Coordinates of C-alpha atoms in Angstrom, one line a residue:
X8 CA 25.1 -4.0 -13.4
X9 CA 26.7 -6.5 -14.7
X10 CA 27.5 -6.9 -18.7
X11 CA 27.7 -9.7 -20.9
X12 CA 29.2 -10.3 -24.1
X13 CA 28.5 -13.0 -26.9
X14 CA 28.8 -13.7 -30.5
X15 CA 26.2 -14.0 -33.3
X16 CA 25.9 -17.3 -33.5
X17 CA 25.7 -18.4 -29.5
X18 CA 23.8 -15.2 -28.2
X19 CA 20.4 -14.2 -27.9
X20 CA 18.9 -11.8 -30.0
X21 CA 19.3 -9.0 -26.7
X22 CA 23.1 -10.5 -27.1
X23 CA 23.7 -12.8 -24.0
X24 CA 25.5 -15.8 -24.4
X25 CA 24.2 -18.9 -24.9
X26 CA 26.3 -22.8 -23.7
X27 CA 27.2 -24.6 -26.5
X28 CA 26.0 -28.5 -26.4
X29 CA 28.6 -31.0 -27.5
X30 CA 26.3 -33.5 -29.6
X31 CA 27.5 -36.6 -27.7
X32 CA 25.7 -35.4 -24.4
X33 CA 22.0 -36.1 -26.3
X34 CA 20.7 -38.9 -24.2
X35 CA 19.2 -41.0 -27.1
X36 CA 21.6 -40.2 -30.1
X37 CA 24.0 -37.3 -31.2
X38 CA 21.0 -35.7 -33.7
X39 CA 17.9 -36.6 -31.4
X40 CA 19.3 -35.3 -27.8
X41 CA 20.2 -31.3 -29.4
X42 CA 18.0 -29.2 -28.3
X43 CA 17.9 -25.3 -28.1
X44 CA 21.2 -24.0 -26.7
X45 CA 19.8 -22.9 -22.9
X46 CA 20.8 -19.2 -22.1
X47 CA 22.9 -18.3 -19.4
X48 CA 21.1 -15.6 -17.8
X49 CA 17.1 -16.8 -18.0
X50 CA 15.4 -19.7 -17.3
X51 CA 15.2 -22.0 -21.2
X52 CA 11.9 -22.5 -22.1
X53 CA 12.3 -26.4 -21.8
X54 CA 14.4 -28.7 -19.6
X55 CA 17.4 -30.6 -20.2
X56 CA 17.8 -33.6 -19.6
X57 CA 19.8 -34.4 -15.9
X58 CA 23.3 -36.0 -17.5
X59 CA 23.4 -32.6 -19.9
X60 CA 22.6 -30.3 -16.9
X61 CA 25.2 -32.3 -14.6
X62 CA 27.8 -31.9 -18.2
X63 CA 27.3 -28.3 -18.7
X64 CA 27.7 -27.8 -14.8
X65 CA 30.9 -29.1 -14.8
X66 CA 32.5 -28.1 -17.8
X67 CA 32.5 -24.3 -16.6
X68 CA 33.4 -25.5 -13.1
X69 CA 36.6 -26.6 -14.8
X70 CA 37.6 -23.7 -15.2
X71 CA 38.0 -23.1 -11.3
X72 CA 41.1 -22.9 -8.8
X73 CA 42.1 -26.5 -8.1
X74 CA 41.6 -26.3 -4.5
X75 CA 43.9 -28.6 -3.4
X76 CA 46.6 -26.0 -4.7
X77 CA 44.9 -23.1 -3.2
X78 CA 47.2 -21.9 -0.3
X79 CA 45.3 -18.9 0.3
X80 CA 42.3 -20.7 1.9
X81 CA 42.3 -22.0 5.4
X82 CA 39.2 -24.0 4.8
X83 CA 39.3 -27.4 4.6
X84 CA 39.9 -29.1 1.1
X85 CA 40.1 -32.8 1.8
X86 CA 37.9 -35.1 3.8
X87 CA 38.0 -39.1 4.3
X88 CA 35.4 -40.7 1.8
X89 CA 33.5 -41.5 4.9
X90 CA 33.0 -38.1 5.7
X91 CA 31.7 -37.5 2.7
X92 CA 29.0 -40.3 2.7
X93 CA 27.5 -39.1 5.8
X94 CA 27.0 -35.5 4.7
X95 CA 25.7 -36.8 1.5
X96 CA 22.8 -38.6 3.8
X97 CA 22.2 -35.5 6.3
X98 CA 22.3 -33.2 3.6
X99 CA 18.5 -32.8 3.5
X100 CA 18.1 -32.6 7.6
X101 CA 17.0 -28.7 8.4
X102 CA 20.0 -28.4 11.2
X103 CA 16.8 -26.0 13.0
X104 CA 14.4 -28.7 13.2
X105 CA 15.4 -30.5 16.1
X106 CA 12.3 -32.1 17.2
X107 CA 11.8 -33.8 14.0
X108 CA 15.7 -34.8 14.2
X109 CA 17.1 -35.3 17.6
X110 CA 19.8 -37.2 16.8
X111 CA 21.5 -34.5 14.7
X112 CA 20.5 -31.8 17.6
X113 CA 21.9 -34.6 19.9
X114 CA 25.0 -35.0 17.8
X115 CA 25.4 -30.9 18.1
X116 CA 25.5 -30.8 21.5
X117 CA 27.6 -33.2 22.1
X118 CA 30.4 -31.2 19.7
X119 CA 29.4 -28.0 21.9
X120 CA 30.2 -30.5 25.2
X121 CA 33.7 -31.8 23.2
X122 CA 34.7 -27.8 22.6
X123 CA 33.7 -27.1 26.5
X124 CA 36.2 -29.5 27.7
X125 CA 39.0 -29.3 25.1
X126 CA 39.0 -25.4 26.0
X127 CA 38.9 -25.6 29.8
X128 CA 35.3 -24.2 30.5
X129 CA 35.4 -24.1 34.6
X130 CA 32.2 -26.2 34.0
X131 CA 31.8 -28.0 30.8
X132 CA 28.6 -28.9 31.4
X133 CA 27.4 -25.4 32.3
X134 CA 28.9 -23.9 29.3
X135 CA 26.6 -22.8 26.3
X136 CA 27.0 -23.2 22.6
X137 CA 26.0 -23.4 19.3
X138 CA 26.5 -24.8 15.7
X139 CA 27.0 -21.8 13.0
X140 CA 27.9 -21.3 9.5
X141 CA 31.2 -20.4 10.2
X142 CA 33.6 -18.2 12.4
X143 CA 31.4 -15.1 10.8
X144 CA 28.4 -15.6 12.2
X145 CA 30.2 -16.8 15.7
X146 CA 31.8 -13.3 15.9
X147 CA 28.1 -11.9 15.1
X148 CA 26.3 -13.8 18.2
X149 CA 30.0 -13.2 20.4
X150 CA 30.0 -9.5 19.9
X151 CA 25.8 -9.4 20.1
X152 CA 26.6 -11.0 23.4
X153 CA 29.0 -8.8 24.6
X154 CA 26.9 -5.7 23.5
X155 CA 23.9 -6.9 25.6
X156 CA 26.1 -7.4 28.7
X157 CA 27.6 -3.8 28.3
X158 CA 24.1 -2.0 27.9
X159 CA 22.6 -3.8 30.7
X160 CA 25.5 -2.5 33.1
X161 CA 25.1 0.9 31.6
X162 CA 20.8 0.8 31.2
X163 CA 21.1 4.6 32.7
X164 CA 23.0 5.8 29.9
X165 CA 22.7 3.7 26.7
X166 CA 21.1 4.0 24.1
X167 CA 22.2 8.1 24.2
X168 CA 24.7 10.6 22.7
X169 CA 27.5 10.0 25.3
X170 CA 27.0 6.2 25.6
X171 CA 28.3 5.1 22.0
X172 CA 29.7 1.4 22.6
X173 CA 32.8 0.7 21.1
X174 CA 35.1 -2.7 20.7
X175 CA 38.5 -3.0 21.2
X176 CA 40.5 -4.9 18.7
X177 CA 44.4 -5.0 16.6
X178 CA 44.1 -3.5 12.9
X179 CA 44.8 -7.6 11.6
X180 CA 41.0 -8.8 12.6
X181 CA 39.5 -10.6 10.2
X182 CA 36.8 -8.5 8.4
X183 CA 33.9 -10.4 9.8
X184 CA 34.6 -7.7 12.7
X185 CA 34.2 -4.9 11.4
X186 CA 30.8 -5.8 9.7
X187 CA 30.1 -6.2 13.2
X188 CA 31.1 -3.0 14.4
X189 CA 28.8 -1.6 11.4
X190 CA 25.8 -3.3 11.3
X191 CA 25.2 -3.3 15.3
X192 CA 26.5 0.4 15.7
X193 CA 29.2 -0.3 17.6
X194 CA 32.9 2.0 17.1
X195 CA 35.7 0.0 16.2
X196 CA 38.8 1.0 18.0
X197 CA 41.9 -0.6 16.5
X198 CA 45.5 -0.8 17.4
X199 CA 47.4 -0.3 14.7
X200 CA 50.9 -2.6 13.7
X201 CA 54.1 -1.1 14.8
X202 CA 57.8 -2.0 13.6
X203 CA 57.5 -6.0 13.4
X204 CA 54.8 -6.3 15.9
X205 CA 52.1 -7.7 13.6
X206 CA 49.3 -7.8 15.7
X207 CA 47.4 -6.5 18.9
X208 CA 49.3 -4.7 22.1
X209 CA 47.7 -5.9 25.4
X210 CA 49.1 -2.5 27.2
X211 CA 47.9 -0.5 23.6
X212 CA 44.6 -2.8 23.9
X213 CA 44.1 -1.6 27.6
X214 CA 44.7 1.8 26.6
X215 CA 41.8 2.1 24.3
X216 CA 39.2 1.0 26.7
X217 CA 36.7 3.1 28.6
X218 CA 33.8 3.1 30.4
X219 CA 31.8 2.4 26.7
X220 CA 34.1 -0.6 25.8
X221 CA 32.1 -3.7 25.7
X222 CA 35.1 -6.0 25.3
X223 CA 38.6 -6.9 23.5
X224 CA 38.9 -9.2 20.8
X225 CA 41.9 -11.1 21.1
X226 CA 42.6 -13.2 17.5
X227 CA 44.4 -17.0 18.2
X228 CA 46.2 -17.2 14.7
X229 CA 46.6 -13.8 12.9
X230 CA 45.6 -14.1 8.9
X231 CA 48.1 -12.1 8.2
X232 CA 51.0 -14.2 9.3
X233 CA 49.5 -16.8 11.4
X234 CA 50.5 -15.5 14.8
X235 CA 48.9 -15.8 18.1
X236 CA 48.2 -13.0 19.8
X237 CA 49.0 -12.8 23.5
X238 CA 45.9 -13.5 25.0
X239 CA 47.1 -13.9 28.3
X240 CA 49.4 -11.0 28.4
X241 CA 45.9 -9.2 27.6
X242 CA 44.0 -10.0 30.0
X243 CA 46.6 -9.5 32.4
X244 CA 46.4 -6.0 31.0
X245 CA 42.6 -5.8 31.4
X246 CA 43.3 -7.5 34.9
X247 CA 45.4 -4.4 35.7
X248 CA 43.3 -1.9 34.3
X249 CA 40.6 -2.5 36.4
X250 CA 42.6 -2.2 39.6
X251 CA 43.1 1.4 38.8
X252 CA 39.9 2.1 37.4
X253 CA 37.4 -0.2 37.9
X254 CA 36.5 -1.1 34.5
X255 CA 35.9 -4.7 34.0
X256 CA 37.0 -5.0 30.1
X257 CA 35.9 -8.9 29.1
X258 CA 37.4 -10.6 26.4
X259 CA 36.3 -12.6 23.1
X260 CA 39.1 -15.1 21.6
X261 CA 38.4 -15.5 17.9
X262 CA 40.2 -18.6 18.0
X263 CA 38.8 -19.2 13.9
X264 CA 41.9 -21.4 13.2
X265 CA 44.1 -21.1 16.6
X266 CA 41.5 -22.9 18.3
X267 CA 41.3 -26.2 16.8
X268 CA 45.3 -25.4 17.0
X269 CA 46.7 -24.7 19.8
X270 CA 44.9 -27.5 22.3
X271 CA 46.3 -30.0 20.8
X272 CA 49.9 -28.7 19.8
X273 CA 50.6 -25.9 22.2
X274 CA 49.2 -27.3 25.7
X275 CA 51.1 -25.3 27.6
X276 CA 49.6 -21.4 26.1
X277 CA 46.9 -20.0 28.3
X278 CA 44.3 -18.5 26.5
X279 CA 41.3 -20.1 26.7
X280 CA 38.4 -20.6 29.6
X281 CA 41.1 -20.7 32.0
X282 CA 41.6 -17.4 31.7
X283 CA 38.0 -15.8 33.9
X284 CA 38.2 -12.9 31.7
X285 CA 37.4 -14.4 28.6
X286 CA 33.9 -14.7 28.2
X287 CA 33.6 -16.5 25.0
X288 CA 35.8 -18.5 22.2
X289 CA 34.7 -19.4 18.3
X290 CA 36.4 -21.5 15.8
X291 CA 35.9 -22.7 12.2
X292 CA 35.0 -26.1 12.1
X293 CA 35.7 -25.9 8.5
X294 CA 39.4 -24.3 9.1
X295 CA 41.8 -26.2 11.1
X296 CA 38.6 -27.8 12.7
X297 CA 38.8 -30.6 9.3
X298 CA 35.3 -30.5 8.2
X299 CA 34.5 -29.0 4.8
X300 CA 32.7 -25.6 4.2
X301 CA 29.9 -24.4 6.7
X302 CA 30.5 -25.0 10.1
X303 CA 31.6 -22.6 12.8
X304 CA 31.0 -22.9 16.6
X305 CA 31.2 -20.3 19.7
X306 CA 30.9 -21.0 22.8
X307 CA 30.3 -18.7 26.2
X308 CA 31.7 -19.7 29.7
X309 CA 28.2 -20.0 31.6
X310 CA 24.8 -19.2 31.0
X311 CA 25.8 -15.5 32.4
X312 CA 27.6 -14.6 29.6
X313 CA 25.0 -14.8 26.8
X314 CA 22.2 -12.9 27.9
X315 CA 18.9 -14.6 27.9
X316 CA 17.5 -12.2 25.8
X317 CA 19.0 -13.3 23.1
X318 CA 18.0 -16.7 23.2
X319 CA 14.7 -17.6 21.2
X320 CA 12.5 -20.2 22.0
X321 CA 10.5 -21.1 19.2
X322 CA 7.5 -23.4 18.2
X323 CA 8.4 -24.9 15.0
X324 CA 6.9 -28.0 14.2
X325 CA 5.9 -29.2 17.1
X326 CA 8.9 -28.9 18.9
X327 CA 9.3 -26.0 21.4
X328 CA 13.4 -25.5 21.4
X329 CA 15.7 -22.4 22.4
X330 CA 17.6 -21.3 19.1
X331 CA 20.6 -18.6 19.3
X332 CA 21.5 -18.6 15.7
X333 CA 21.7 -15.8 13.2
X334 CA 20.4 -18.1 10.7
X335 CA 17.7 -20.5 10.5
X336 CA 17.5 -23.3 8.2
X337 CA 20.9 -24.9 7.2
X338 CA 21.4 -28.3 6.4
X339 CA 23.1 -30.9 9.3
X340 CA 25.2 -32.5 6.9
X341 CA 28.5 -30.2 8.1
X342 CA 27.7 -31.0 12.0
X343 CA 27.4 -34.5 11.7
X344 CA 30.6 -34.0 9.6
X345 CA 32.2 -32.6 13.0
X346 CA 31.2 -35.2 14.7
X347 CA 32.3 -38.3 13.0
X348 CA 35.8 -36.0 12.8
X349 CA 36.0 -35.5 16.7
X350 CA 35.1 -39.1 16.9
X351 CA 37.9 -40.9 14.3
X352 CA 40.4 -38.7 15.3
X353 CA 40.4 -38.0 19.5
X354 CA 43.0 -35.9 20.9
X355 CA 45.9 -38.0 19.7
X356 CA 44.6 -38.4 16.1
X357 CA 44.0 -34.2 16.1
X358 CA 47.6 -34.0 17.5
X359 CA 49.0 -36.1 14.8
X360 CA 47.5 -34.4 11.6
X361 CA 47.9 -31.1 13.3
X362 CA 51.7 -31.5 13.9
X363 CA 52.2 -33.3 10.5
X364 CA 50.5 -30.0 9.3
X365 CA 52.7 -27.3 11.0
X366 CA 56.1 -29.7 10.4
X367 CA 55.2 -29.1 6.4
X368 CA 54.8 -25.5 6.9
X369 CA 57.8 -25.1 8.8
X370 CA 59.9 -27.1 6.7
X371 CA 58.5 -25.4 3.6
X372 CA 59.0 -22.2 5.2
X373 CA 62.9 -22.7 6.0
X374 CA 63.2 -24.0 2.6
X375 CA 61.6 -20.7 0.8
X376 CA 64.6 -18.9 3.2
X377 CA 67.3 -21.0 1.9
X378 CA 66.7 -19.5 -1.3
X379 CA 68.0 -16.2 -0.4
X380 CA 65.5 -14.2 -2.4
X381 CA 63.2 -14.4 0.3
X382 CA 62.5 -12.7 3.9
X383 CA 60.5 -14.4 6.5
X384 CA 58.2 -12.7 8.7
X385 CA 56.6 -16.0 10.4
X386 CA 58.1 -19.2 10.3
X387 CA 55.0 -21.5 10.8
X388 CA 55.5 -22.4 14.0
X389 CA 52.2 -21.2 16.0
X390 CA 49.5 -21.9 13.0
X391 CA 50.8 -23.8 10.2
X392 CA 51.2 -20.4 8.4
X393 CA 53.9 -17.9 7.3
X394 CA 54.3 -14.8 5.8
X395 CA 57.8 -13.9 3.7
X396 CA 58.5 -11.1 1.9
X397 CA 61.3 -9.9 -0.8
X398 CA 64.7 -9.9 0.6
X399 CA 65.9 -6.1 1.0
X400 CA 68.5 -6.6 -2.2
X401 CA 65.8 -7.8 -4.9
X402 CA 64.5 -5.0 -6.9
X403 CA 63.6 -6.9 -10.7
X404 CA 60.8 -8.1 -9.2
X405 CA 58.2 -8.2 -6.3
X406 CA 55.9 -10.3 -3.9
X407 CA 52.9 -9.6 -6.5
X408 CA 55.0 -10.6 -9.6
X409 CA 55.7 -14.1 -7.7
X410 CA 52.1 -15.0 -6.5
X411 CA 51.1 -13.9 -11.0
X412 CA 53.7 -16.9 -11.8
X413 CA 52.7 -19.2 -9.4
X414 CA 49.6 -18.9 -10.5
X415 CA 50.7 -20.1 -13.9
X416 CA 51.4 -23.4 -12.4
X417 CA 48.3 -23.6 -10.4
X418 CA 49.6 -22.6 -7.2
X419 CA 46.9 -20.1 -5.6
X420 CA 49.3 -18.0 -3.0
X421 CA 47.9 -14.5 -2.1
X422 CA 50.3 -11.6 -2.1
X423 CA 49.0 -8.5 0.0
X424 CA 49.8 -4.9 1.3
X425 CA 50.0 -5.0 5.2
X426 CA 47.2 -1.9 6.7
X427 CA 48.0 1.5 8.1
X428 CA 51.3 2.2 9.5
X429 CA 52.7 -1.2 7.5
X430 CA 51.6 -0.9 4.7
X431 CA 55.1 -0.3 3.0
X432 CA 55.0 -4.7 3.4
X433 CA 53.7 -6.7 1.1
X434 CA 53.7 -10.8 1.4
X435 CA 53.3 -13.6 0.2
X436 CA 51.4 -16.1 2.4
X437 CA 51.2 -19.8 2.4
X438 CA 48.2 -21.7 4.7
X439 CA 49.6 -25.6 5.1
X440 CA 46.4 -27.3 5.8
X441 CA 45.4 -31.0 6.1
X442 CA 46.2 -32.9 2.5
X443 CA 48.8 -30.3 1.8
X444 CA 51.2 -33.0 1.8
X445 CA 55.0 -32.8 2.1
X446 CA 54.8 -34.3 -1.2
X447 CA 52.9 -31.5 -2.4
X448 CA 55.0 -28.6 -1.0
X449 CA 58.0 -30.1 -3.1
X450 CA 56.2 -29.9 -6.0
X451 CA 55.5 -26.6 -5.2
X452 CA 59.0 -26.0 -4.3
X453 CA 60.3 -27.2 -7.8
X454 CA 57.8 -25.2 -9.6
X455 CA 59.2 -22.2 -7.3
X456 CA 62.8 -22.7 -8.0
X457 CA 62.1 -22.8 -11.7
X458 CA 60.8 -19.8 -11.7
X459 CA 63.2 -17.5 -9.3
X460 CA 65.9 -17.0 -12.8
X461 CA 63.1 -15.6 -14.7
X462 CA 62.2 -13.7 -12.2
X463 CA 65.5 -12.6 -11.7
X464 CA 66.0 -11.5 -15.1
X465 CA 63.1 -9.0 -15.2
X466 CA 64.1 -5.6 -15.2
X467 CA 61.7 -4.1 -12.7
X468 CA 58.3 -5.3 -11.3
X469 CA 55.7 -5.6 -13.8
X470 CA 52.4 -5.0 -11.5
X471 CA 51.7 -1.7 -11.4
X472 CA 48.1 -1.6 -9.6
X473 CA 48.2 -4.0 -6.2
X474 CA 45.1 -3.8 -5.4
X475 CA 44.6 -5.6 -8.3
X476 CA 47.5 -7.8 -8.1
X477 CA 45.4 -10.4 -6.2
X478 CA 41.7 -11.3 -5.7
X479 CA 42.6 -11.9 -1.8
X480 CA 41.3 -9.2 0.5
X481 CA 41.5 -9.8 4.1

């Protein structure tokens, strides 16, 4: 339980702490507008009025990571003012009422039809598709899907003791994954890094699989270091596996960021629909995808691929429609956000901020390697990402010790332990997203270069702990 600390005068008498009104926010006059400090952790007995509320609000929220400077997230931090105007009016639409408003449900398929065609479904208009909260949720209904599939090729022996279903996946996977593999009872099987192989081993892949395997998760942009994994390599792999035993082994792409990625600047990578073994694909809108937070999308090939079963069709105000979502009610504003982004931008437009995007990362990353203190382990050219570590001869101080003083400046940049059989690595990692200007990345070089002498003077690493080194967890 949580515990809370105040002083006499603004605490409660069972001693939580009380927000302290600045006089001038009374909406009459200084004297007349103070009223009873509220409390933090109850309702106040009275209300305030909306311009104090709105104040005290955003006071504290001062006191938050600029996110502009945060180069930990990959979510979207920047929109056009535009953007922002039409999610302002859509905010109120339930996103699960589409009778009562087609045109956002209209607007919705027509992003499912955009994602069909940009990732070479066989038959865009046969493929299926939905609108989530994010890539989370997508990896939910993905792996649901592929779950389903597996026990109605196996109905003779699942559910029982020798039919435990288990998912094939490298150790980098985004943790949305392994919730997954926990709440639907499925066994995680992971390949693990080796040497400087960061991610998944198609041949390693294929040699988990069995007879209980209800797919391979292949990632398209690594959060570790923003590599792709060989998706086609895998299911060439798979392809070969089921020659010598049979075993037809389908394939999920989390494409979170890659997705919205690799179209548009890497044309020539095969990973998508036109690969038959993948089954299904899901991105963050709100990643590399330019819309803000709260919008994710997955997609299957055909209707065969997401069982029916797990398609509800519900009465809801009138309206009979088919629903596929973990959630229910969700606001449309982020979808129509999607929209007006595939529709200002086009291929060419996505091209162009994407490329502007990876030419900052790489640029910033050759710089950081100039500097001599510094080890890359990406370079930024596959997502607009890259991982760099300490260089082999710098012992005063360590990755942890940089990402502390950057923080200083208000620079968020995670620094992390890599997982089992890596995790003598730690690194530093910088996400170069829309609005992370090459402006911005020279200020962020200055502020780095002023800080390497002190750093260089230290006589050891100060951060003893790690894991609490850094609030990023992967």
């Amino acid at each position: 339980m949580p515990l809370h600390r105040g002083d006499s005068e603004t605490s409660d008498k069972d001693g939580a702490r009380r927000l302290s009104v600045n006089p001038f926010y009374g909406e009459a006059n200084p004297v007349g507008g103070m009223t009873e400090a509220p409390p933090t952790h109850r309702l106040g007995d009275a209300p305030l009025p909306p311009s104090t509320a709105y104040q005290l609000v955003h006071d504290e929220l001062m006191l938050d990571g600029n996110s502009r400077l945060n180069l930990a997230t990959f979510v979207t931090t920047w929109m056009e003012p535009q953007a922002g105007v039409l999610m302002s009016e859509c905010r109120d639409k339930n996103m699960i009422d589409k009778d009562e408003y087609p045109r956002t449900a209209e607007l919705e398929r027509r992003c499912v039809a955009m994602l069909a065609d940009l990732w070479n479904a066989p038959d865009p208009a046969a493929a299926v598709g939905c609108s989530t909260t994010g890539s989370s949720e997508a990896c939910m209904l993905a792996g649901m899907a592929l779950k389903r599939r597996w026990a109605a090729r196996n109905a003779d022996r699942y559910p029982g003791r020798d039919a435990r279903p288990n998912l094939v996946m490298g150790v980098n996977v985004q943790v949305c994954w392994e919730k997954f593999c926990s709440f639907w009872e499925v066994e995680a099987r992971q390949v693990p890094m080796e040497g400087d192989r960061f991610h998944l081993d198609p041949q390693a892949a294929a040699e988990l699989c069995d007879e209980n395997t209800i797919g391979v998760v292949g990632i398209l942009g690594s959060t570790f270091d923003g590599s792709y994994e060989p998706v086609e390599e895998l299911c060439a792999a798979l392809d070969a596996l089921q020659e010598r035993t049979g075993l037809d082994i389908p394939v999920h792409v989390d494409g979170a960021s890659g997705a919205m990625v690799a179209p548009f600047l890497d044309e020539d990578l095969v990973w998508d629909f036109r690969l038959p073994r993948v089954a299904s694909i899901n991105t963050s809108g709100h990643k590399y995808g330019l819309v803000y937070p709260g919008v994710g999308w997955a997609l299957w090939r055909d209707k065969e691929a997401l069982p029916a079963e797990l398609v509800f069709n519900v009465n809801y105000l009138g309206g009979d429609m088919p629903t596929f979502a973990l959630n229910f009610s969700r606001p449309g504003a982020q979808v129509v956000a999607q929209y007006y982004t595939f529709l200002r931008l086009g291929r060419e437009g996505f091209r162009a901020v994407q490329q502007s995007t990876r030419d900052v990362a790489r640029s910033l990353a050759a710089r950081i390697e100039k500097l001599g203190d510094f080890r890359l382990l990406t370079r930024g050219d596959e997502l607009p990402v890259f991982a760099f570590t300490t260089a082999p001869d710098v012992t005063a101080y360590d990755v942890f010790d940089v990402s502390r003083r950057l923080r200083e400046r208000g620079w968020l940049v995670p620094a992390y332990t890599f997982p089992e059989n890596r995790q003598d690595l730690s690194v530093l990692r910088v996400v170069c997203r829309n609005g992370f200007s090459s402006d911005l990345a020279e200020l962020f070089m200055e502020d780095l270069g002023r800080l390497l002498p002190e750093l260089r003077r230290q006589s050891r690493p100060f951060t003893h702990d790690k894991d609490a080194a850094t609030g990023f967890h992967h």
